[in-house]
CSV table of C-alpha atoms and ligand atoms in Angstrom, one decimal:
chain,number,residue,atom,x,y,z
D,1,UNK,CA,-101.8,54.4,28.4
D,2,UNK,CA,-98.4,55.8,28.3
D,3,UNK,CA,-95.4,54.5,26.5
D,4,UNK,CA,-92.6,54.2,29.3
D,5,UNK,CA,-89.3,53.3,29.3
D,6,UNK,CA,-87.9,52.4,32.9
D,7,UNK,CA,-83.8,52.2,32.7
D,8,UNK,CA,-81.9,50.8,35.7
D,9,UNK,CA,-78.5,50.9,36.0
D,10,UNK,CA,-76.0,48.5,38.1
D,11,UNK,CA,-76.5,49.9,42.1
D,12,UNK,CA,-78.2,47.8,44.7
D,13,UNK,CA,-81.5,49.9,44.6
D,14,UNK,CA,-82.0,47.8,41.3
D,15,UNK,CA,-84.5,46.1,43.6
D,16,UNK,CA,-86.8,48.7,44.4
D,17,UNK,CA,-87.3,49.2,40.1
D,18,UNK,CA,-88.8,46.0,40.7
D,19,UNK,CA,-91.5,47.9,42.8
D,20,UNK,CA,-91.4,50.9,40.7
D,21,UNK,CA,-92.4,48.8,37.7
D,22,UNK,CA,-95.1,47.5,39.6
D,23,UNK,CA,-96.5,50.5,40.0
D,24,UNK,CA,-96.4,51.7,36.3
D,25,UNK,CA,-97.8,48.3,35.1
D,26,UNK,CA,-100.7,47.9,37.5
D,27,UNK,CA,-101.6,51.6,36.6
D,28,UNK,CA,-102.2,50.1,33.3
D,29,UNK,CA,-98.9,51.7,31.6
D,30,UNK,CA,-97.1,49.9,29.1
D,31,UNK,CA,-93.0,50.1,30.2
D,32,UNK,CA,-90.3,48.4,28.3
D,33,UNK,CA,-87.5,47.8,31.4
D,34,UNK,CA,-84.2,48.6,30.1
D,35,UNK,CA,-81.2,47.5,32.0
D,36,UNK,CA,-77.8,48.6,31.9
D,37,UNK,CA,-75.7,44.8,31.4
D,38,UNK,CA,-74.1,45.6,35.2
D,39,UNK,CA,-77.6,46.4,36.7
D,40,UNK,CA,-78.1,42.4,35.4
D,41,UNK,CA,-75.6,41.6,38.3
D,42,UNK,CA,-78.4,42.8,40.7
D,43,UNK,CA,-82.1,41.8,39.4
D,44,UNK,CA,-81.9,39.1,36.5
D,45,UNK,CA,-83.5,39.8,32.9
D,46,UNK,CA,-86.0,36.8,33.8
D,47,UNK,CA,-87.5,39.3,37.0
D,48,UNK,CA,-87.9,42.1,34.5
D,49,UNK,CA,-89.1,40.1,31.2
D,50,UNK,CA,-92.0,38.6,33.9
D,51,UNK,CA,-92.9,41.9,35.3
D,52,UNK,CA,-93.2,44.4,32.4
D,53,UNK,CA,-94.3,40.9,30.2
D,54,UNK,CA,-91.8,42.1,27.5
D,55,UNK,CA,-88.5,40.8,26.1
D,56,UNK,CA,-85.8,42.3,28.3
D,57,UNK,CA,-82.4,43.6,26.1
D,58,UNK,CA,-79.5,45.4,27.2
D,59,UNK,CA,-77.4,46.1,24.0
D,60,UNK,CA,-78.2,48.0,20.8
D,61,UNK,CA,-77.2,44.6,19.0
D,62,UNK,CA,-79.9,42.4,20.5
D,63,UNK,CA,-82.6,42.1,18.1
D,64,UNK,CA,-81.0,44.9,15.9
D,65,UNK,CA,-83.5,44.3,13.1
D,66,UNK,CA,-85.9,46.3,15.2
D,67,UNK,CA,-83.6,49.1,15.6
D,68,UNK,CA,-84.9,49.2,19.3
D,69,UNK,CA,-82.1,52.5,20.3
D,70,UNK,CA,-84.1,54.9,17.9
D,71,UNK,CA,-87.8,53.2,18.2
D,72,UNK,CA,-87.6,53.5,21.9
D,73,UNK,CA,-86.6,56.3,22.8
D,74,UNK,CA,-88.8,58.3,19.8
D,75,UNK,CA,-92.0,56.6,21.0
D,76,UNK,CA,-91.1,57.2,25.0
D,77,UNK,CA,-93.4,59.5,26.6
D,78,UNK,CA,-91.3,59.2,29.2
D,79,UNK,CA,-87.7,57.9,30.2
D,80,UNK,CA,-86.8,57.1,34.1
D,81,UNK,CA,-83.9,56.1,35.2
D,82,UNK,CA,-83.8,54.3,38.7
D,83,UNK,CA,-81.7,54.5,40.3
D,84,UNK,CA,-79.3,56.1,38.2
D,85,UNK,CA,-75.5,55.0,39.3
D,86,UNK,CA,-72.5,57.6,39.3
D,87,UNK,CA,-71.4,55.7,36.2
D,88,UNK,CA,-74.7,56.3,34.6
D,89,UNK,CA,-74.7,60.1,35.0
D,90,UNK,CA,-71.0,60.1,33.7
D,91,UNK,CA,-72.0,58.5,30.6
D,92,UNK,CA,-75.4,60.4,29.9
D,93,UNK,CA,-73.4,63.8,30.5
D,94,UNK,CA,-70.9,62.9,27.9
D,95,UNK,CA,-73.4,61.4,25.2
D,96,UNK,CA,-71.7,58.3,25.1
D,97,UNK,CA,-73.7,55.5,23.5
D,98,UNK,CA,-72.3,52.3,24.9
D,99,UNK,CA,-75.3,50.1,25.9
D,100,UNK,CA,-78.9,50.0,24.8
D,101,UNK,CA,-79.7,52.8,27.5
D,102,UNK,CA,-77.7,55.0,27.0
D,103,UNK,CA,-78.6,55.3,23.2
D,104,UNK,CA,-82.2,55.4,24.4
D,105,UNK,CA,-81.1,58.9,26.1
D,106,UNK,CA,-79.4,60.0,22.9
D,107,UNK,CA,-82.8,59.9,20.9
D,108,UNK,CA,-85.3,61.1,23.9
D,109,UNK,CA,-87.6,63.8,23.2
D,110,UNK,CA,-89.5,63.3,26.1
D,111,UNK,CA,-88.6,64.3,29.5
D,112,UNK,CA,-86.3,62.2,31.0
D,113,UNK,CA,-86.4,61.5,34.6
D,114,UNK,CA,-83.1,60.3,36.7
D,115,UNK,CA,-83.3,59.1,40.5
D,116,UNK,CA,-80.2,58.8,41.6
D,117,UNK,CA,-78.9,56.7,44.2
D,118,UNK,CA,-74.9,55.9,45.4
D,119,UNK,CA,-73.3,56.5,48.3
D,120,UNK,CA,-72.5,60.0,50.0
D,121,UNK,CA,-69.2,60.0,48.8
D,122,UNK,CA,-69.7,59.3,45.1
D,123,UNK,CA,-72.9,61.3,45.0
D,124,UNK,CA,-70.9,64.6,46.7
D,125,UNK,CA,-68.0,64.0,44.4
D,126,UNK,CA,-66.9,66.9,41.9
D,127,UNK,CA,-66.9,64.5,38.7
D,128,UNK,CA,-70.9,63.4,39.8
D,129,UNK,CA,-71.9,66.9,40.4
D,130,UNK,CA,-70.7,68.4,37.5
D,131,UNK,CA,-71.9,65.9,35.5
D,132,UNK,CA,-75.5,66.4,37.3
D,133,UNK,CA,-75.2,70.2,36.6
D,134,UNK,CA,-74.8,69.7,32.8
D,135,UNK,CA,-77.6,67.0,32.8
D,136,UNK,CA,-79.7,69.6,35.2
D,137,UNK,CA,-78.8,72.3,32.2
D,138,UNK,CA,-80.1,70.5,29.6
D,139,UNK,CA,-83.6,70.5,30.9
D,140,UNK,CA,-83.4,66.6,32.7
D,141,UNK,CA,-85.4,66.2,35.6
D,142,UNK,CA,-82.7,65.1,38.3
D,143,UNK,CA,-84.2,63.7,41.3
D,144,UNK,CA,-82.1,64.4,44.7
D,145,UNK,CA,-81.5,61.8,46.0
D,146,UNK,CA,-82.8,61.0,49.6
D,147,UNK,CA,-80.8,61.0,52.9
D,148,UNK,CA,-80.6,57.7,55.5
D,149,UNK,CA,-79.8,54.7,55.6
D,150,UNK,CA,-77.7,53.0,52.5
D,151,UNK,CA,-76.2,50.1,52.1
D,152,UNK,CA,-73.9,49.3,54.8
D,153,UNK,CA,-73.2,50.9,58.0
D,154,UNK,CA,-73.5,54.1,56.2
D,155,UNK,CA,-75.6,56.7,56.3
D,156,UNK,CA,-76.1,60.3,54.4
D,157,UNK,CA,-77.7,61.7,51.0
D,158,UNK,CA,-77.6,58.9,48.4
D,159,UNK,CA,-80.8,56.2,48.9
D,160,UNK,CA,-83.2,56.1,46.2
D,161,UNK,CA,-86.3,57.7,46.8
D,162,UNK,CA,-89.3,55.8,47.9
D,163,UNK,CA,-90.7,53.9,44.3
D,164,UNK,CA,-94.4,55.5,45.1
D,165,UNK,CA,-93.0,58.8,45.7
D,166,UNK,CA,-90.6,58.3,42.4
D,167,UNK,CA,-93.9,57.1,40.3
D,168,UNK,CA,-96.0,60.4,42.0
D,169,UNK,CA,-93.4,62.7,40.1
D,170,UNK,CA,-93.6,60.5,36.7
D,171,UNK,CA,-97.5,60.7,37.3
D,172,UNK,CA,-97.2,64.4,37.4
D,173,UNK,CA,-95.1,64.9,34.3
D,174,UNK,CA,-97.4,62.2,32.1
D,175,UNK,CA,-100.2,64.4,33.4
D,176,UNK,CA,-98.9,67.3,32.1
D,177,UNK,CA,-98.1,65.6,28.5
D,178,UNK,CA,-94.9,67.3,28.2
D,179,UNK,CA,-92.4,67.6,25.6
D,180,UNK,CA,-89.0,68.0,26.7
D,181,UNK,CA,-89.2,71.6,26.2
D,182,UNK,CA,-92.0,72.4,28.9
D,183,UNK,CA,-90.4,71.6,32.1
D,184,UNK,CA,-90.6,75.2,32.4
D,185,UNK,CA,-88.6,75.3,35.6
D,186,UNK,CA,-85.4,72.9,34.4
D,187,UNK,CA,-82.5,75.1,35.2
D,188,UNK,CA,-84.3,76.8,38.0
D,189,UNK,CA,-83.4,76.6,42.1
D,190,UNK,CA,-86.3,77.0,44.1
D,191,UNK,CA,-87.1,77.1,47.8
D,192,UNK,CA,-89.9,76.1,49.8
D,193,UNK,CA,-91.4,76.3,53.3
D,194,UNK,CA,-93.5,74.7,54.6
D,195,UNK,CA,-95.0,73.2,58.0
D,196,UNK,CA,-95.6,75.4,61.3
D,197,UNK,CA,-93.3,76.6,63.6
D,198,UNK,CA,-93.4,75.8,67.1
D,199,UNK,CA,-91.7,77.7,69.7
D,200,UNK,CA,-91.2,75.6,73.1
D,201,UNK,CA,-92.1,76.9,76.1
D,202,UNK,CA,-90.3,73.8,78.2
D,203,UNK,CA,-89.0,70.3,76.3
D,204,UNK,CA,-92.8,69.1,76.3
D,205,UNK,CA,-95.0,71.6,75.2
D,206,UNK,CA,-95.0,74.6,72.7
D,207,UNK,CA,-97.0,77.0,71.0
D,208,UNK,CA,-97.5,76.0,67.9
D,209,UNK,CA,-100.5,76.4,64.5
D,210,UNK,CA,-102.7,73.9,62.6
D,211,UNK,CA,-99.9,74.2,59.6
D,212,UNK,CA,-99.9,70.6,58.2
D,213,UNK,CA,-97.7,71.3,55.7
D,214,UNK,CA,-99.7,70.1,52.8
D,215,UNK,CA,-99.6,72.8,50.3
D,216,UNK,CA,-96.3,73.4,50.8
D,217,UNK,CA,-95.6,69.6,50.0
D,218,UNK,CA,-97.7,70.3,47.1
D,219,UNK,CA,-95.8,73.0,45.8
D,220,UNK,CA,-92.0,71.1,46.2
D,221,UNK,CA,-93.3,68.3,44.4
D,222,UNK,CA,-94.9,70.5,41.7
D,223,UNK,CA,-91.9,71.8,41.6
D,224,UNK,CA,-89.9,68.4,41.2
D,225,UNK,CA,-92.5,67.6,37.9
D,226,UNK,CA,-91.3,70.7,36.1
D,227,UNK,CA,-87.4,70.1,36.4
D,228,UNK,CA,-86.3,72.4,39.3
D,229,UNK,CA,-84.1,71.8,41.9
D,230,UNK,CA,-86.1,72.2,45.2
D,231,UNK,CA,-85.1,72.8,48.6
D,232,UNK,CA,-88.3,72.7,51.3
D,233,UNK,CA,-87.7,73.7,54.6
D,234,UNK,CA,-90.2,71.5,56.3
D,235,UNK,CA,-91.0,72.8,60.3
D,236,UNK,CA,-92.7,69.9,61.9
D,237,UNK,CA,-94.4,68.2,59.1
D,238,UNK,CA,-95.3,64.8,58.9
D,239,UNK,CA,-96.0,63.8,55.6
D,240,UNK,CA,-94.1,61.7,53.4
D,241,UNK,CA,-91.3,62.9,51.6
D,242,UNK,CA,-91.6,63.7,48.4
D,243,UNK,CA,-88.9,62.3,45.9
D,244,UNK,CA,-86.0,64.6,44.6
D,245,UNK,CA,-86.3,67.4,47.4
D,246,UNK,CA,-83.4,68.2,49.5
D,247,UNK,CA,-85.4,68.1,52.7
D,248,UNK,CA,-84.0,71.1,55.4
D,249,UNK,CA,-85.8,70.3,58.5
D,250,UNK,CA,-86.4,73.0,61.3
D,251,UNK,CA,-88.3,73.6,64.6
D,252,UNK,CA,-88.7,77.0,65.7
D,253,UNK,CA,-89.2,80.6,63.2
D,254,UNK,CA,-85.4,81.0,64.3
D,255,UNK,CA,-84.3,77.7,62.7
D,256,UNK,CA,-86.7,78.6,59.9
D,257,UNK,CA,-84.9,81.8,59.6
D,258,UNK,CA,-81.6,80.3,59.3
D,259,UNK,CA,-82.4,78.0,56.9
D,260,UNK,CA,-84.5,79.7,54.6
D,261,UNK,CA,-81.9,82.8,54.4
D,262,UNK,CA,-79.4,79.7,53.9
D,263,UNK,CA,-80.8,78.1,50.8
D,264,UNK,CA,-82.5,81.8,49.3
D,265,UNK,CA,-78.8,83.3,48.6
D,266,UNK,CA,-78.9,81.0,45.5
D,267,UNK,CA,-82.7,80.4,44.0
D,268,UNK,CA,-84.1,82.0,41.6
D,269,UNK,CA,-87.7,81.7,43.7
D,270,UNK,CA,-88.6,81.6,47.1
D,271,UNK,CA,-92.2,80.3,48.6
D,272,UNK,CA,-93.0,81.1,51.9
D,273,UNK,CA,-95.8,78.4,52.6
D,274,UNK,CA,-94.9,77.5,56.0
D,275,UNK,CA,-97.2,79.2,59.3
D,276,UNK,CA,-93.9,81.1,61.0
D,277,UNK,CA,-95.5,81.9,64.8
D,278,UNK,CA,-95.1,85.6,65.4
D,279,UNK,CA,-94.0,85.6,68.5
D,280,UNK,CA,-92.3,83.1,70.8
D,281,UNK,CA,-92.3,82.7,74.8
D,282,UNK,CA,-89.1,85.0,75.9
D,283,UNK,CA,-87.8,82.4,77.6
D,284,UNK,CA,-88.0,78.5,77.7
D,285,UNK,CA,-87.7,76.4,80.6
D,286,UNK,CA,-84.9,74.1,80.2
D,287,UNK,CA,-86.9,71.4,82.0
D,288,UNK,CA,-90.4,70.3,82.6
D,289,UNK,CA,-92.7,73.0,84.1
D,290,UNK,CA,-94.5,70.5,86.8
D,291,UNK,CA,-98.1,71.1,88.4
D,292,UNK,CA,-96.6,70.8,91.3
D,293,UNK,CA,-95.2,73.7,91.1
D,294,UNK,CA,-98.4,75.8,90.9
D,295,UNK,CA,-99.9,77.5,88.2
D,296,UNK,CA,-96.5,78.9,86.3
D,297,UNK,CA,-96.3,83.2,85.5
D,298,UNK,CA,-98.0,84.4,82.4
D,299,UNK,CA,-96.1,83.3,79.2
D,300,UNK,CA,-94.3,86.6,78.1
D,301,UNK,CA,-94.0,86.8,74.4
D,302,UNK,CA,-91.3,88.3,72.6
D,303,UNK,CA,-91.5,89.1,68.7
D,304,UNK,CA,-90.1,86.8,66.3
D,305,UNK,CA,-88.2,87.8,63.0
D,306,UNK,CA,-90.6,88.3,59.7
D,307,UNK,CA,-88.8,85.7,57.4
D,308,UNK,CA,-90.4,87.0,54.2
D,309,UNK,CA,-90.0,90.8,55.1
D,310,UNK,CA,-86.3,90.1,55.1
D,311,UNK,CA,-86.2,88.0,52.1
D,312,UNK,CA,-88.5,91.0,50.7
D,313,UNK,CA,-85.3,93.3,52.0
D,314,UNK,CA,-82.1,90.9,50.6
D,315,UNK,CA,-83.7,88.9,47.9
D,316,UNK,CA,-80.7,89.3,44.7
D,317,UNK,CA,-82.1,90.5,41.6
D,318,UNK,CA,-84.3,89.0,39.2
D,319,UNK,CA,-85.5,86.2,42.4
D,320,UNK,CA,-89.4,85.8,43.0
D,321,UNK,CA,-90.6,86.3,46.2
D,322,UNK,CA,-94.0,84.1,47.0
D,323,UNK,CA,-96.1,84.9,50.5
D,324,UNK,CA,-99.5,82.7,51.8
D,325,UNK,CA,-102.1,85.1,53.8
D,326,UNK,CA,-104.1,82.9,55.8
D,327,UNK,CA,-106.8,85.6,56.8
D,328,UNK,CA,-110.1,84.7,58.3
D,329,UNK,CA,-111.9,88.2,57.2
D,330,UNK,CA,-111.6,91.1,54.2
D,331,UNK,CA,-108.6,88.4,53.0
D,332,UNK,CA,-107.9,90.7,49.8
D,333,UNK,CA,-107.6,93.8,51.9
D,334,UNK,CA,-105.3,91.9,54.2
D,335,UNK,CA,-103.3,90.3,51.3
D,336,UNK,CA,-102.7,93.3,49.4
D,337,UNK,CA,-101.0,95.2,52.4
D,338,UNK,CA,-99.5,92.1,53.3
D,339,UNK,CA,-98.0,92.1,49.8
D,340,UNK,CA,-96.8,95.8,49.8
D,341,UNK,CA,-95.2,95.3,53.5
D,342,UNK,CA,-93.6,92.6,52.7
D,343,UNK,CA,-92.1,93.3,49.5
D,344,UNK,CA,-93.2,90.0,47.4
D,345,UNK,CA,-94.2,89.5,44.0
D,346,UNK,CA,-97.0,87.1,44.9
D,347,UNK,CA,-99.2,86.8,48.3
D,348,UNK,CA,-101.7,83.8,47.8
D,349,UNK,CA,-104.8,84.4,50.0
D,350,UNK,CA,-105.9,81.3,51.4
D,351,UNK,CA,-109.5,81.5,53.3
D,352,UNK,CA,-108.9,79.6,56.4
D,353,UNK,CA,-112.2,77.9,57.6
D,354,UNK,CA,-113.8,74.6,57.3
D,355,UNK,CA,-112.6,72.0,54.9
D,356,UNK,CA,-110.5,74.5,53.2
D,357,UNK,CA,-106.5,75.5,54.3
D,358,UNK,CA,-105.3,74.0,57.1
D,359,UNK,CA,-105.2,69.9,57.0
D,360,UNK,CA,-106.9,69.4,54.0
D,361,UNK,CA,-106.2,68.1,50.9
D,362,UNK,CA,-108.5,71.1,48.8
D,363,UNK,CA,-107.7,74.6,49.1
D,364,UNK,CA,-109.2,77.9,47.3
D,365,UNK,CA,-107.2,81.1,47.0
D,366,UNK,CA,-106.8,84.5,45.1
D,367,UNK,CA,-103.2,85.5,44.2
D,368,UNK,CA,-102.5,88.7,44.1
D,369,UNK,CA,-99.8,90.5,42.1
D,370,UNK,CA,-97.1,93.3,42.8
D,371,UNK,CA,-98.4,95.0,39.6
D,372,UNK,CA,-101.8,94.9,41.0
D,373,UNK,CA,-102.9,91.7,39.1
D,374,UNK,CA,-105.4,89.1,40.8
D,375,UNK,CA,-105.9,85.1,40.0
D,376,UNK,CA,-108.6,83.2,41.6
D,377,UNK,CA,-108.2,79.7,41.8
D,378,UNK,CA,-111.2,77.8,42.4
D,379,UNK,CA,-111.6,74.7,45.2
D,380,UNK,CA,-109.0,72.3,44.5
D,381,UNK,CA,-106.7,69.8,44.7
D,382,UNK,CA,-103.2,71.9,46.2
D,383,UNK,CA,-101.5,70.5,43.4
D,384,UNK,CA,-103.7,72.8,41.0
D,385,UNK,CA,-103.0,75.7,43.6
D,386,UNK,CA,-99.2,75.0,43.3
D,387,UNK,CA,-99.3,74.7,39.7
D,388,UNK,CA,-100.8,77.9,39.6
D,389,UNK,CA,-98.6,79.6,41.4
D,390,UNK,CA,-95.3,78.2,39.9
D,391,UNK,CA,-97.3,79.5,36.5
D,392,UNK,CA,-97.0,82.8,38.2
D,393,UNK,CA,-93.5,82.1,38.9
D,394,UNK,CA,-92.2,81.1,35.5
D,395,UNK,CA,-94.1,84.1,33.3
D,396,UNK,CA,-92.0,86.4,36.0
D,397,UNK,CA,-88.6,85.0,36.2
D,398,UNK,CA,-89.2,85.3,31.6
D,399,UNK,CA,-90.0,88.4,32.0
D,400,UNK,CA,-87.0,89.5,34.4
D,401,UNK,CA,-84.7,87.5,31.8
K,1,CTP,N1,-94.2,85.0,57.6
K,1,CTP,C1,-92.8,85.0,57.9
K,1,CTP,N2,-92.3,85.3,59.1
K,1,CTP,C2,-93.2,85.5,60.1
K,1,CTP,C3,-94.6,85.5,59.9
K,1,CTP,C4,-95.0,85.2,58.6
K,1,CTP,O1,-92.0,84.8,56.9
K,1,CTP,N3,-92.7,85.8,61.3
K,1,CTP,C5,-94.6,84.8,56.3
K,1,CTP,C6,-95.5,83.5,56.1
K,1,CTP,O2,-94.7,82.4,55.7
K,1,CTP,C7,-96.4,83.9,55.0
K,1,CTP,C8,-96.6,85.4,55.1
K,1,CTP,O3,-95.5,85.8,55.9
K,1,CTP,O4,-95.9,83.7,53.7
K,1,CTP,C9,-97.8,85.9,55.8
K,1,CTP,O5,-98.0,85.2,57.0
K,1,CTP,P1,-99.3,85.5,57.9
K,1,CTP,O6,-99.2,84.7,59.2
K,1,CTP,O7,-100.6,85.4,57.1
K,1,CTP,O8,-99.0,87.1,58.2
K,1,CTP,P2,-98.4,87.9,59.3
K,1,CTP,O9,-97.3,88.7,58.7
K,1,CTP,O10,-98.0,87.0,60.4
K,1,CTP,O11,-99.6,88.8,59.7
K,1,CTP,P3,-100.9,88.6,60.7
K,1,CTP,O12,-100.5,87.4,61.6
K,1,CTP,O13,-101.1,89.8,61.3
K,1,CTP,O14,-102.0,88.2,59.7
């Protein structure tokens, strides 16, 4: 059982804490709801008293005997704040200590998890994204926040992440029974692909791969639990999403392309997971090829670009360069000239075949090193796979400085 504190500040998506605190309690954690006095206006202290089952305080001098700032946040073992409001942020970056929360952030050790949610405007502001970078470079875990629909006609990045997807990245950090200190990737912008490409031959049909985008999922919200700031360029995935990714979407290997060389100018790591088809029909009929019209010519193919050859080629210095091999035979001989044509520090070598890669929720794979190094990682979960590989990823970017 694990000592969490759940703070919610004074937005609308107050609410959905309710369901976030579900999720903790049920799970058998015991979570002491701290509300900012504004969030009050939203959810009453009588909701959150009956759902954690504790006594609900919002200032430092309720119950002062118990010194409740300095107990709570000493004994967290972790502190989430949902959804964090732009005032919130504003007063955690300056280390002001003007409500019970906020002193609960002053005398953390634990990680300390913020979902943010506001609207588009207050969320792109300069004062709420600087205040995010100096909470992002003092090792916090800052959730993006999710894009659609918010709370009135508006629309854009600012909604609070779903609560099940918030609770999966708590889950993972509880797992990992961290100390502040090990969310080894705080500080860190990574990038992600993931999904498979499909390259249209008319507006119905394409040619497209088994990709489901799983392990590429995996590795974003990996990611998330160790403090970096994730992009995933997802092509044609349906999963959820998970919480605190900026989500890119893309169709094709061009789109890919664009996006991927996008978001790469500025992370420290890049991970190729998605299937990018080789080659795409040279030319796509604007409508609907119909039987009727006979059997249509044989699909000419043209060659599409190698996305991670040309990160290999532009990548800035010090930035790790991660490649997947699915190979269906000698998948180390094919890796390791995979890995010297491509130019990247890591190609994970997936064996494609049944119940393993593509769809499923295990995978096996060797990584293979630049410097000639080799991991095996043995069935599992693609969490453990991703793990792995942001292992890899970390002990590199140290060692580049
Ligand atoms: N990749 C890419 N752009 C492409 C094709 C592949 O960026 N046009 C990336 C994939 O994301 C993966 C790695 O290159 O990280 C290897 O992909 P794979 O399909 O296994 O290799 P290919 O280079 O396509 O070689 P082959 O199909 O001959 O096995």
């Amino acid at each position: 059982m694990s000592r969490v504190v759940l703070g919610v500040s004074g937005g609308i998506a107050a609410y959905k804490a309710c369901e976030l605190l579900r999720l903790f309690t049920e799970d058998g954690h015991d979570v002491t709801v701290v509300p900012t006095p504004s969030a009050l206006q939203f959810v009453g202290a009588a909701t959150w008293a009956a759902l954690s089952g504790k006594p609900v305080r919002t200032q430092v001098w309720d119950d002062a005997h118990e010194v409740p700032h300095v107990r709570l946040g000493q004994t967290a073992d972790v502190v989430v704040v949902a959804p964090a409001t732009a005032d919130l942020l504003a007063r955690a970056a300056h280390g002001r200590a003007d409500d019970l929360l906020t002193n609960v952030l002053l005398t953390a050790r634990c990680p300390v998890l913020f979902a943010p949610a506001m609207h588009t405007e207050m969320w792109q502001h300069a004062a709420t994204a600087a205040n995010v970078a100096t909470l992002r470079s003092r090792g916090v875990l800052m959730l993006e926040p999710a894009v659609g629909r918010l709370t009135g006609a508006d629309s854009g990045p600012g909604r609070l992440p779903e609560p099940a997807e918030i609770y999966a990245v708590a889950r993972r950090v509880l797992a990992r029974g961290l100390d502040r200190l090990d969310l080894d990737l705080a500080g860190r912008r990574v990038v992600v692909s993931a999904g498979g490409t499909r390259e249209p031959l008319d507006p119905v049909r394409f040619l497209g791969n088994r990709s489901s985008g799983r392990q590429g999922y995996a590795l974003a919200a990996t990611a998330v639990a160790r403090g970096a700031e994730v992009t995933l360029v997802a092509a044609n995935v349906m999963l959820p999403d998970p919480a605190g990714v900026k989500i890119v979407r893309v169709g094709t290997a061009e789109q890919l392309r664009a996006a991927v060389l996008e978001e790469a100018a500025s992370a420290d790591a890049v991970v190729m997971a998605a299937a990018v088809a080789d080659f795409r029909p040279a030319a796509s009929s604007s409508s609907k090829i119909k039987k009727s019209s006979g059997p249509p010519e044989p699909v000419t193919l043209v060659e599409n670009p190698d996305v991670l050859a040309e990160l290999g080629r532009v990548r800035r210095g010090g930035q790790v360069l991660v490649g997947f091999a699915a190979e269906t035979h000698d998948p180390i001989g094919g890796g390791r000239a995979k890995l010297a044509a491509k130019g990247a520090d890591f190609i994970v070598v997936n064996e494609v075949g049944e119940r393993l890669g593509f769809e499923a929720p295990d995978n096996a794979a060797t990584i293979l090193g630049a410097d000639g190094s080799d991991v095996v990682v043995p069935r599992g979960p693609k969490e453990q796979l991703a793990d792995t590989v942001w292992d890899l990823v970390v002990k590199r970017l140290l060692a580049a400085g």
